[in-house]
PDB file of C-alpha atoms and ligand atoms in Angstrom:
ATOM      1  CA  ARG A1363     -20.340  16.041   8.128  1.00  0.00           C
ATOM      2  CA  ARG A1364     -17.806  15.489   4.447  1.00  0.00           C
ATOM      3  CA  LEU A1365     -20.526  14.271   3.081  1.00  0.00           C
ATOM      4  CA  SER A1366     -22.859  16.407   2.447  1.00  0.00           C
ATOM      5  CA  ARG A1367     -20.340  19.012   1.565  1.00  0.00           C
ATOM      6  CA  ASP A1368     -19.480  17.877  -1.310  1.00  0.00           C
ATOM      7  CA  PRO A1369     -21.241  18.507  -3.953  1.00  0.00           C
ATOM      8  CA  ALA A1370     -22.153  15.405  -5.105  1.00  0.00           C
ATOM      9  CA  THR A1371     -24.885  16.018  -7.987  1.00  0.00           C
ATOM     10  CA  SER A1372     -27.421  13.821 -10.613  1.00  0.00           C
ATOM     11  CA  GLN A1373     -24.961  14.392 -13.673  1.00  0.00           C
ATOM     12  CA  PRO A1374     -24.320  10.619 -15.261  1.00  0.00           C
ATOM     13  CA  LEU A1375     -20.496  10.358 -13.090  1.00  0.00           C
ATOM     14  CA  ALA A1376     -22.304  11.433 -10.126  1.00  0.00           C
ATOM     15  CA  TYR A1377     -21.321   7.785  -8.370  1.00  0.00           C
ATOM     16  CA  LEU A1378     -17.189   8.550  -9.587  1.00  0.00           C
ATOM     17  CA  ARG A1379     -17.988  11.855  -8.040  1.00  0.00           C
ATOM     18  CA  LEU A1380     -19.226  10.072  -4.687  1.00  0.00           C
ATOM     19  CA  ARG A1381     -16.672   7.324  -4.370  1.00  0.00           C
ATOM     20  CA  ARG A1382     -14.187  10.416  -3.765  1.00  0.00           C
ATOM     21  CA  ALA A1383     -16.197  11.929  -1.378  1.00  0.00           C
ATOM     22  CA  ILE A1384     -16.745   8.353   0.897  1.00  0.00           C
ATOM     23  CA  ARG A1385     -12.776   8.027   0.206  1.00  0.00           C
ATOM     24  CA  ASN A1386     -11.760  12.238   1.394  1.00  0.00           C
ATOM     25  CA  VAL A1387     -14.070  10.817   4.731  1.00  0.00           C
ATOM     26  CA  VAL A1388     -12.011   7.832   5.015  1.00  0.00           C
ATOM     27  CA  GLU A1389      -9.059   9.380   4.624  1.00  0.00           C
ATOM     28  CA  HIS A1390      -9.593  11.860   6.662  1.00  0.00           C
ATOM     29  CA  ARG A1391     -10.688   9.667   9.225  1.00  0.00           C
ATOM     30  CA  ASP A1392     -14.274  11.063   9.294  1.00  0.00           C
ATOM     31  CA  ILE A1393     -15.346   7.286   9.752  1.00  0.00           C
ATOM     32  CA  GLU A1394     -12.913   5.290  11.477  1.00  0.00           C
ATOM     33  CA  PRO A1395     -11.718   1.358  10.383  1.00  0.00           C
ATOM     34  CA  GLY A1396     -14.108  -0.744  11.859  1.00  0.00           C
ATOM     35  CA  GLN A1397     -17.353   2.210  11.680  1.00  0.00           C
ATOM     36  CA  ALA A1398     -20.158   2.126  10.264  1.00  0.00           C
ATOM     37  CA  LEU A1399     -20.999   3.882   6.813  1.00  0.00           C
ATOM     38  CA  PRO A1400     -24.820   5.552   7.265  1.00  0.00           C
ATOM     39  CA  SER A1401     -26.614   3.670   5.308  1.00  0.00           C
ATOM     40  CA  GLU A1402     -27.618   3.413   1.280  1.00  0.00           C
ATOM     41  CA  ARG A1403     -30.767   5.098   2.057  1.00  0.00           C
ATOM     42  CA  ASP A1404     -30.035   7.195   4.458  1.00  0.00           C
ATOM     43  CA  LEU A1405     -26.750   8.460   1.975  1.00  0.00           C
ATOM     44  CA  SER A1406     -29.730   8.281  -0.858  1.00  0.00           C
ATOM     45  CA  ARG A1407     -31.973  10.981   0.843  1.00  0.00           C
ATOM     46  CA  LEU A1408     -29.242  13.449   2.407  1.00  0.00           C
ATOM     47  CA  LEU A1409     -26.751  13.493  -0.772  1.00  0.00           C
ATOM     48  CA  GLN A1410     -30.189  13.564  -2.962  1.00  0.00           C
ATOM     49  CA  LEU A1411     -29.330  10.488  -5.022  1.00  0.00           C
ATOM     50  CA  SER A1412     -30.218   7.588  -6.423  1.00  0.00           C
ATOM     51  CA  ARG A1413     -30.478   4.348  -4.473  1.00  0.00           C
ATOM     52  CA  VAL A1414     -28.633   2.718  -7.461  1.00  0.00           C
ATOM     53  CA  THR A1415     -26.104   5.004  -7.502  1.00  0.00           C
ATOM     54  CA  VAL A1416     -25.255   5.241  -3.588  1.00  0.00           C
ATOM     55  CA  ARG A1417     -24.645   1.164  -3.738  1.00  0.00           C
ATOM     56  CA  LYS A1418     -22.825   1.455  -6.577  1.00  0.00           C
ATOM     57  CA  ALA A1419     -20.298   4.258  -5.422  1.00  0.00           C
ATOM     58  CA  ILE A1420     -20.582   1.661  -2.548  1.00  0.00           C
ATOM     59  CA  SER A1421     -19.560  -1.198  -4.486  1.00  0.00           C
ATOM     60  CA  GLY A1422     -16.366   0.057  -5.830  1.00  0.00           C
ATOM     61  CA  LEU A1423     -15.275   0.671  -2.020  1.00  0.00           C
ATOM     62  CA  VAL A1424     -15.757  -2.260  -0.956  1.00  0.00           C
ATOM     63  CA  GLU A1425     -14.206  -4.295  -4.809  1.00  0.00           C
ATOM     64  CA  GLU A1426     -10.683  -2.299  -3.491  1.00  0.00           C
ATOM     65  CA  GLY A1427     -10.939  -2.725   0.052  1.00  0.00           C
ATOM     66  CA  LEU A1428     -11.845   0.602   1.082  1.00  0.00           C
ATOM     67  CA  LEU A1429     -15.158  -0.546   3.130  1.00  0.00           C
ATOM     68  CA  ASN A1430     -16.456  -3.791   3.292  1.00  0.00           C
ATOM     69  CA  GLN A1431     -20.027  -4.540   3.687  1.00  0.00           C
ATOM     70  CA  ARG A1432     -21.333  -7.730   6.519  1.00  0.00           C
ATOM     71  CA  HIS A1433     -24.274  -8.502   5.414  1.00  0.00           C
ATOM     72  CA  GLY A1434     -27.376  -7.441   7.470  1.00  0.00           C
ATOM     73  CA  ALA A1435     -24.891  -5.324   9.324  1.00  0.00           C
ATOM     74  CA  GLY A1436     -24.059  -2.732   6.909  1.00  0.00           C
ATOM     75  CA  THR A1437     -21.002  -1.255   5.682  1.00  0.00           C
ATOM     76  CA  PHE A1438     -17.884  -0.036   6.947  1.00  0.00           C
ATOM     77  CA  VAL A1439     -14.752   1.503   7.114  1.00  0.00           C
ATOM     78  CA  ALA A1440     -12.522  -1.358   6.419  1.00  0.00           C
ATOM     79  CA  GLU A1441      -9.578  -2.858   9.190  1.00  0.00           C
ATOM     80  CA  ARG A1442      -7.210  -4.754   7.585  1.00  0.00           C
ATOM     81  CA  ILE A1443      -5.967  -3.617   5.098  1.00  0.00           C
ATOM     82  CA  ILE A1444      -6.334  -4.819   2.000  1.00  0.00           C
ATOM     83  CA  LYS A1445      -4.001  -4.026  -1.277  1.00  0.00           C
ATOM     84  CA  PRO A1446      -4.834  -5.232  -4.875  1.00  0.00           C
ATOM     85  CA  MET A1447      -1.983  -6.856  -5.789  1.00  0.00           C
ATOM     86  CA  SER A1448      -2.121  -5.683  -9.687  1.00  0.00           C
ATOM     87  CA  ARG A1449      -0.769  -2.056  -9.114  1.00  0.00           C
ATOM     88  CA  LEU A1450       2.521  -1.033  -8.597  1.00  0.00           C
ATOM     89  CA  THR A1451       2.426   1.271  -5.824  1.00  0.00           C
ATOM     90  CA  SER A1452       4.048   2.083  -2.771  1.00  0.00           C
ATOM     91  CA  PHE A1453       3.989   0.768   0.774  1.00  0.00           C
ATOM     92  CA  THR A1454       3.146   4.813   1.356  1.00  0.00           C
ATOM     93  CA  GLU A1455       0.567   5.101  -1.680  1.00  0.00           C
ATOM     94  CA  ASP A1456      -0.497   1.986  -0.149  1.00  0.00           C
ATOM     95  CA  LEU A1457      -1.498   3.797   3.689  1.00  0.00           C
ATOM     96  CA  ARG A1458      -2.517   7.067   3.038  1.00  0.00           C
ATOM     97  CA  ALA A1459      -5.805   5.979   0.264  1.00  0.00           C
ATOM     98  CA  ARG A1460      -6.265   3.992   3.036  1.00  0.00           C
ATOM     99  CA  GLY A1461      -5.645   7.230   5.996  1.00  0.00           C
ATOM    100  CA  LEU A1462      -3.379   6.339   7.538  1.00  0.00           C
ATOM    101  CA  ASN A1463      -0.057   7.688   8.144  1.00  0.00           C
ATOM    102  CA  PRO A1464       3.194   6.222   6.891  1.00  0.00           C
ATOM    103  CA  ARG A1465       6.504   6.388   9.123  1.00  0.00           C
ATOM    104  CA  SER A1466       9.805   4.109   8.364  1.00  0.00           C
ATOM    105  CA  GLU A1467      12.667   3.385  11.368  1.00  0.00           C
ATOM    106  CA  PHE A1468      15.905   2.913   9.471  1.00  0.00           C
ATOM    107  CA  SER A1469      18.412   0.364  10.948  1.00  0.00           C
ATOM    108  CA  GLU A1470      20.584   0.512   7.521  1.00  0.00           C
ATOM    109  CA  ARG A1471      20.786   3.127   4.919  1.00  0.00           C
ATOM    110  CA  VAL A1472      24.432   2.073   3.117  1.00  0.00           C
ATOM    111  CA  ILE A1473      25.835   1.793  -0.129  1.00  0.00           C
ATOM    112  CA  GLY A1474      28.333  -1.040  -0.507  1.00  0.00           C
ATOM    113  CA  GLU A1475      29.102  -4.308  -3.007  1.00  0.00           C
ATOM    114  CA  VAL A1476      26.885  -6.475  -4.235  1.00  0.00           C
ATOM    115  CA  THR A1477      27.005  -9.574  -3.022  1.00  0.00           C
ATOM    116  CA  PRO A1478      26.522 -12.176  -6.028  1.00  0.00           C
ATOM    117  CA  GLU A1479      22.865 -12.936  -4.578  1.00  0.00           C
ATOM    118  CA  GLU A1480      21.982  -9.475  -4.962  1.00  0.00           C
ATOM    119  CA  SER A1481      24.578  -9.390  -8.144  1.00  0.00           C
ATOM    120  CA  MET A1482      21.930 -11.594 -10.251  1.00  0.00           C
ATOM    121  CA  ALA A1483      18.817 -10.855  -8.431  1.00  0.00           C
ATOM    122  CA  LEU A1484      19.824  -6.786  -9.928  1.00  0.00           C
ATOM    123  CA  ASN A1485      21.570  -8.243 -12.722  1.00  0.00           C
ATOM    124  CA  LEU A1486      24.305  -6.255 -12.097  1.00  0.00           C
ATOM    125  CA  SER A1487      28.076  -7.376 -12.924  1.00  0.00           C
ATOM    126  CA  PRO A1488      30.604  -7.879  -9.846  1.00  0.00           C
ATOM    127  CA  GLY A1489      31.875  -5.649  -8.020  1.00  0.00           C
ATOM    128  CA  VAL A1490      29.103  -2.674  -9.298  1.00  0.00           C
ATOM    129  CA  LEU A1491      28.139  -0.795  -5.924  1.00  0.00           C
ATOM    130  CA  VAL A1492      24.139  -0.637  -4.450  1.00  0.00           C
ATOM    131  CA  ALA A1493      22.321   1.219  -1.591  1.00  0.00           C
ATOM    132  CA  ARG A1494      21.035  -1.304   0.727  1.00  0.00           C
ATOM    133  CA  LEU A1495      17.878   0.022   3.043  1.00  0.00           C
ATOM    134  CA  HIS A1496      16.924  -1.880   6.293  1.00  0.00           C
ATOM    135  CA  ARG A1497      13.311  -0.320   7.420  1.00  0.00           C
ATOM    136  CA  VAL A1498      10.730  -1.429   9.867  1.00  0.00           C
ATOM    137  CA  ARG A1499       7.415   0.471   8.284  1.00  0.00           C
ATOM    138  CA  TYR A1500       5.057   1.324  10.467  1.00  0.00           C
ATOM    139  CA  ALA A1501       1.437   2.656  10.304  1.00  0.00           C
ATOM    140  CA  LYS A1502       1.331   5.305  13.540  1.00  0.00           C
ATOM    141  CA  GLU A1503       3.326   3.202  16.514  1.00  0.00           C
ATOM    142  CA  GLU A1504       2.277  -0.311  14.584  1.00  0.00           C
ATOM    143  CA  PRO A1505       4.494  -2.672  12.742  1.00  0.00           C
ATOM    144  CA  LEU A1506       3.565  -3.548   9.739  1.00  0.00           C
ATOM    145  CA  ALA A1507       6.214  -4.775   7.836  1.00  0.00           C
ATOM    146  CA  ILE A1508       9.825  -5.051   7.670  1.00  0.00           C
ATOM    147  CA  GLU A1509      12.326  -4.814   4.286  1.00  0.00           C
ATOM    148  CA  ARG A1510      14.939  -5.041   2.593  1.00  0.00           C
ATOM    149  CA  SER A1511      15.402  -3.029  -0.662  1.00  0.00           C
ATOM    150  CA  VAL A1512      18.380  -2.708  -2.496  1.00  0.00           C
ATOM    151  CA  VAL A1513      18.804   0.122  -5.286  1.00  0.00           C
ATOM    152  CA  PRO A1514      21.386   0.373  -7.259  1.00  0.00           C
ATOM    153  CA  ALA A1515      24.149   2.639  -6.825  1.00  0.00           C
ATOM    154  CA  SER A1516      24.046   4.433  -9.919  1.00  0.00           C
ATOM    155  CA  ILE A1517      20.315   4.928  -9.155  1.00  0.00           C
ATOM    156  CA  LEU A1518      20.681   6.124  -5.986  1.00  0.00           C
ATOM    157  CA  PRO A1519      23.730   7.580  -4.841  1.00  0.00           C
ATOM    158  CA  ASP A1520      22.704   8.771  -1.438  1.00  0.00           C
ATOM    159  CA  PRO A1521      20.593   6.236   0.148  1.00  0.00           C
ATOM    160  CA  THR A1522      20.274   8.516   3.490  1.00  0.00           C
ATOM    161  CA  ILE A1523      17.682  10.824   0.971  1.00  0.00           C
ATOM    162  CA  VAL A1524      15.405   8.470   1.841  1.00  0.00           C
ATOM    163  CA  GLN A1525      13.379   9.306   4.720  1.00  0.00           C
ATOM    164  CA  ASP A1526       9.772   8.220   4.279  1.00  0.00           C
ATOM    165  CA  SER A1527       9.283   7.830   1.120  1.00  0.00           C
ATOM    166  CA  LEU A1528      11.503   5.491  -1.650  1.00  0.00           C
ATOM    167  CA  TYR A1529       9.945   5.094  -5.028  1.00  0.00           C
ATOM    168  CA  GLN A1530       8.887   9.180  -4.288  1.00  0.00           C
ATOM    169  CA  VAL A1531      12.527   9.725  -4.096  1.00  0.00           C
ATOM    170  CA  LEU A1532      12.595   7.986  -7.398  1.00  0.00           C
ATOM    171  CA  GLU A1533      10.234   9.383  -8.674  1.00  0.00           C
ATOM    172  CA  ALA A1534      12.139  12.806  -8.242  1.00  0.00           C
ATOM    173  CA  LEU A1535      15.367  11.292  -9.863  1.00  0.00           C
ATOM    174  CA  GLY A1536      13.050  10.106 -13.176  1.00  0.00           C
ATOM    175  CA  ALA A1537      13.910   5.964 -11.790  1.00  0.00           C
ATOM    176  CA  ARG A1538      10.035   5.111 -10.521  1.00  0.00           C
ATOM    177  CA  PRO A1539       9.291   1.822 -11.182  1.00  0.00           C
ATOM    178  CA  ARG A1540       7.095   0.803 -14.218  1.00  0.00           C
ATOM    179  CA  ARG A1541       7.240  -2.461 -13.980  1.00  0.00           C
ATOM    180  CA  ALA A1542       7.660  -4.886 -11.483  1.00  0.00           C
ATOM    181  CA  LEU A1543       7.480  -9.392 -10.531  1.00  0.00           C
ATOM    182  CA  GLN A1544       6.156 -10.224  -7.030  1.00  0.00           C
ATOM    183  CA  ARG A1545       6.301 -13.487  -5.663  1.00  0.00           C
ATOM    184  CA  LEU A1546       4.944 -13.845  -2.590  1.00  0.00           C
ATOM    185  CA  ARG A1547       5.094 -16.513  -0.174  1.00  0.00           C
ATOM    186  CA  ALA A1548       3.427 -18.004   2.930  1.00  0.00           C
ATOM    187  CA  VAL A1549       6.143 -18.264   6.802  1.00  0.00           C
ATOM    188  CA  SER A1550       6.063 -18.164   9.719  1.00  0.00           C
ATOM    189  CA  LEU A1551       8.239 -14.775  11.119  1.00  0.00           C
ATOM    190  CA  GLY A1552      11.718 -15.689  12.915  1.00  0.00           C
ATOM    191  CA  ALA A1553      11.957 -15.106  16.397  1.00  0.00           C
ATOM    192  CA  GLN A1554      13.593 -11.356  15.753  1.00  0.00           C
ATOM    193  CA  GLN A1555      11.298 -10.676  13.039  1.00  0.00           C
ATOM    194  CA  ALA A1556       8.209 -11.446  15.402  1.00  0.00           C
ATOM    195  CA  ARG A1557       9.699  -8.876  17.943  1.00  0.00           C
ATOM    196  CA  LEU A1558      10.430  -6.113  15.453  1.00  0.00           C
ATOM    197  CA  LEU A1559       6.533  -6.791  14.367  1.00  0.00           C
ATOM    198  CA  HIS A1560       5.131  -6.400  18.055  1.00  0.00           C
ATOM    199  CA  VAL A1561       3.619 -10.023  17.659  1.00  0.00           C
ATOM    200  CA  PRO A1562       3.968 -13.571  18.629  1.00  0.00           C
ATOM    201  CA  ALA A1563       6.972 -15.656  17.266  1.00  0.00           C
ATOM    202  CA  GLY A1564       5.628 -18.235  14.889  1.00  0.00           C
ATOM    203  CA  SER A1565       2.690 -16.019  14.301  1.00  0.00           C
ATOM    204  CA  ALA A1566       1.874 -15.982  10.176  1.00  0.00           C
ATOM    205  CA  GLY A1567       4.055 -13.775   7.298  1.00  0.00           C
ATOM    206  CA  LEU A1568       3.500 -12.501   4.092  1.00  0.00           C
ATOM    207  CA  ASN A1569       7.455 -12.748   2.757  1.00  0.00           C
ATOM    208  CA  ILE A1570       7.437 -10.667  -0.451  1.00  0.00           C
ATOM    209  CA  GLU A1571       9.828 -10.678  -3.179  1.00  0.00           C
ATOM    210  CA  ARG A1572       9.936  -7.724  -5.610  1.00  0.00           C
ATOM    211  CA  ARG A1573      11.964  -7.026  -8.526  1.00  0.00           C
ATOM    212  CA  SER A1574      11.185  -3.403  -9.879  1.00  0.00           C
ATOM    213  CA  PHE A1575      11.455  -2.538 -13.677  1.00  0.00           C
ATOM    214  CA  LEU A1576      12.328   0.885 -15.664  1.00  0.00           C
ATOM    215  CA  ASP A1577      10.453   1.288 -18.932  1.00  0.00           C
ATOM    216  CA  ASP A1578      14.344   0.985 -20.471  1.00  0.00           C
ATOM    217  CA  GLY A1579      14.470  -2.627 -18.299  1.00  0.00           C
ATOM    218  CA  ARG A1580      16.860  -1.835 -16.123  1.00  0.00           C
ATOM    219  CA  VAL A1581      16.520  -3.023 -12.837  1.00  0.00           C
ATOM    220  CA  VAL A1582      15.752  -0.523 -10.346  1.00  0.00           C
ATOM    221  CA  GLU A1583      14.654  -2.252  -7.030  1.00  0.00           C
ATOM    222  CA  PHE A1584      15.119  -5.702  -4.806  1.00  0.00           C
ATOM    223  CA  THR A1585      13.020  -5.916  -2.228  1.00  0.00           C
ATOM    224  CA  THR A1586      12.334  -8.379   0.005  1.00  0.00           C
ATOM    225  CA  SER A1587       9.629  -7.831   3.273  1.00  0.00           C
ATOM    226  CA  TRP A1588       7.535  -9.542   4.967  1.00  0.00           C
ATOM    227  CA  TYR A1589       4.367  -8.216   5.937  1.00  0.00           C
ATOM    228  CA  ARG A1590       2.487  -9.086   8.900  1.00  0.00           C
ATOM    229  CA  GLY A1591       0.059 -12.163   8.394  1.00  0.00           C
ATOM    230  CA  ASP A1592      -2.291 -10.779  10.094  1.00  0.00           C
ATOM    231  CA  ILE A1593      -3.069  -7.566   9.029  1.00  0.00           C
ATOM    232  CA  TYR A1594      -2.493  -7.504   5.153  1.00  0.00           C
ATOM    233  CA  ASP A1595      -4.386  -9.469   2.243  1.00  0.00           C
ATOM    234  CA  PHE A1596      -3.266  -9.835  -1.131  1.00  0.00           C
ATOM    235  CA  VAL A1597      -6.120  -9.488  -3.044  1.00  0.00           C
ATOM    236  CA  ALA A1598      -5.972  -9.829  -7.192  1.00  0.00           C
ATOM    237  CA  GLU A1599      -8.335 -10.092  -9.761  1.00  0.00           C
ATOM    238  CA  LEU A1600      -8.983 -13.024 -11.825  1.00  0.00           C
ATOM    239  CA  GLN A1601     -10.115 -13.239 -16.019  1.00  0.00           C
ATOM    240  CA  THR A1602     -10.274 -16.622 -18.462  1.00  0.00           C
ATOM    241  CA  ASP A1603      -8.335 -16.237 -21.004  1.00  0.00           C
TER     242      ASP A1603
HETATM  243  C1  LIG B2307       6.461  -1.689  -0.870  1.00  0.00           C
HETATM  244  C2  LIG B2307       7.001  -2.959  -2.405  1.00  0.00           C
HETATM  245  C3  LIG B2307       8.183  -2.216  -1.730  1.00  0.00           C
HETATM  246  C4  LIG B2307       8.679  -0.738  -2.073  1.00  0.00           C
HETATM  247  C5  LIG B2307       7.981  -0.082  -1.160  1.00  0.00           C
HETATM  248  C6  LIG B2307       8.085   1.308  -1.808  1.00  0.00           C
HETATM  249  O1  LIG B2307       6.584  -2.136   0.386  1.00  0.00           O
HETATM  250  N1  LIG B2307       7.142  -3.907  -1.329  1.00  0.00           N
HETATM  251  O2  LIG B2307       9.307  -3.128  -2.759  1.00  0.00           O
HETATM  252  O3  LIG B2307      10.161  -0.650  -2.150  1.00  0.00           O
HETATM  253  O4  LIG B2307       6.364  -0.782  -1.453  1.00  0.00           O
HETATM  254  O5  LIG B2307       7.654   1.522  -0.980  1.00  0.00           O
HETATM  255  P1  LIG B2307       8.080   3.446  -0.133  1.00  0.00           P
HETATM  256  O6  LIG B2307       8.324   4.273  -1.998  1.00  0.00           O
HETATM  257  O7  LIG B2307       7.221   3.626   0.711  1.00  0.00           O
HETATM  258  O8  LIG B2307       8.826   3.474   0.204  1.00  0.00           O
END
């Protein structure tokens, strides 16, 4: 429905417009995760675009992880969350891009003195104050990740202003992370983590540590996360030197 309303044209950038239109459809859940897209042939007929244009738009979205293709069966809206590793995006942005509605439940939002471990991770002097955020992150009722973030209080003096997105608040404070180092390791989720994530104890998880920086080199956040291994795929583009 939406696709036919989008003024996809036969201009040179038609595939980019079609790509945007398909993304809209997915974001608005006009086609649900796991459901099939119309066939390439139907799309090209319906939208009066060449098959090449349609294929190009779709293959871009497959690479991004928004769609997946099953040989012989067609193109589907992806059910797993496929996260490109090279982009510095937030949980909220990743979920919204997939038409999902992110939500957080906080168990802690406090200011405290930096621990020795945190002071090393954030490159802060002992005794300095930090904001600590502990939360479970959901898409609707489905828990996807547990996150513990530490941010220097000089950047985030009042952690209770973070209701949903930490990065949105940082952006508003003029401290949006520009660069990050991230470590990802496989873990099996302990009893407590598994309970929070609604999976059996011992399930596969991904432990991610992210240290983000401002342009001037200051560390903005040190976040440790546990993502559900049954939902997330982390993908990266590789290049030769
Ligand atoms: C991801 C990262 C975290 C980051 C978070 C911010 O989950 N792993 O390091 O803190 O995004 O997300 P949001 O802005 O939705 O709070």
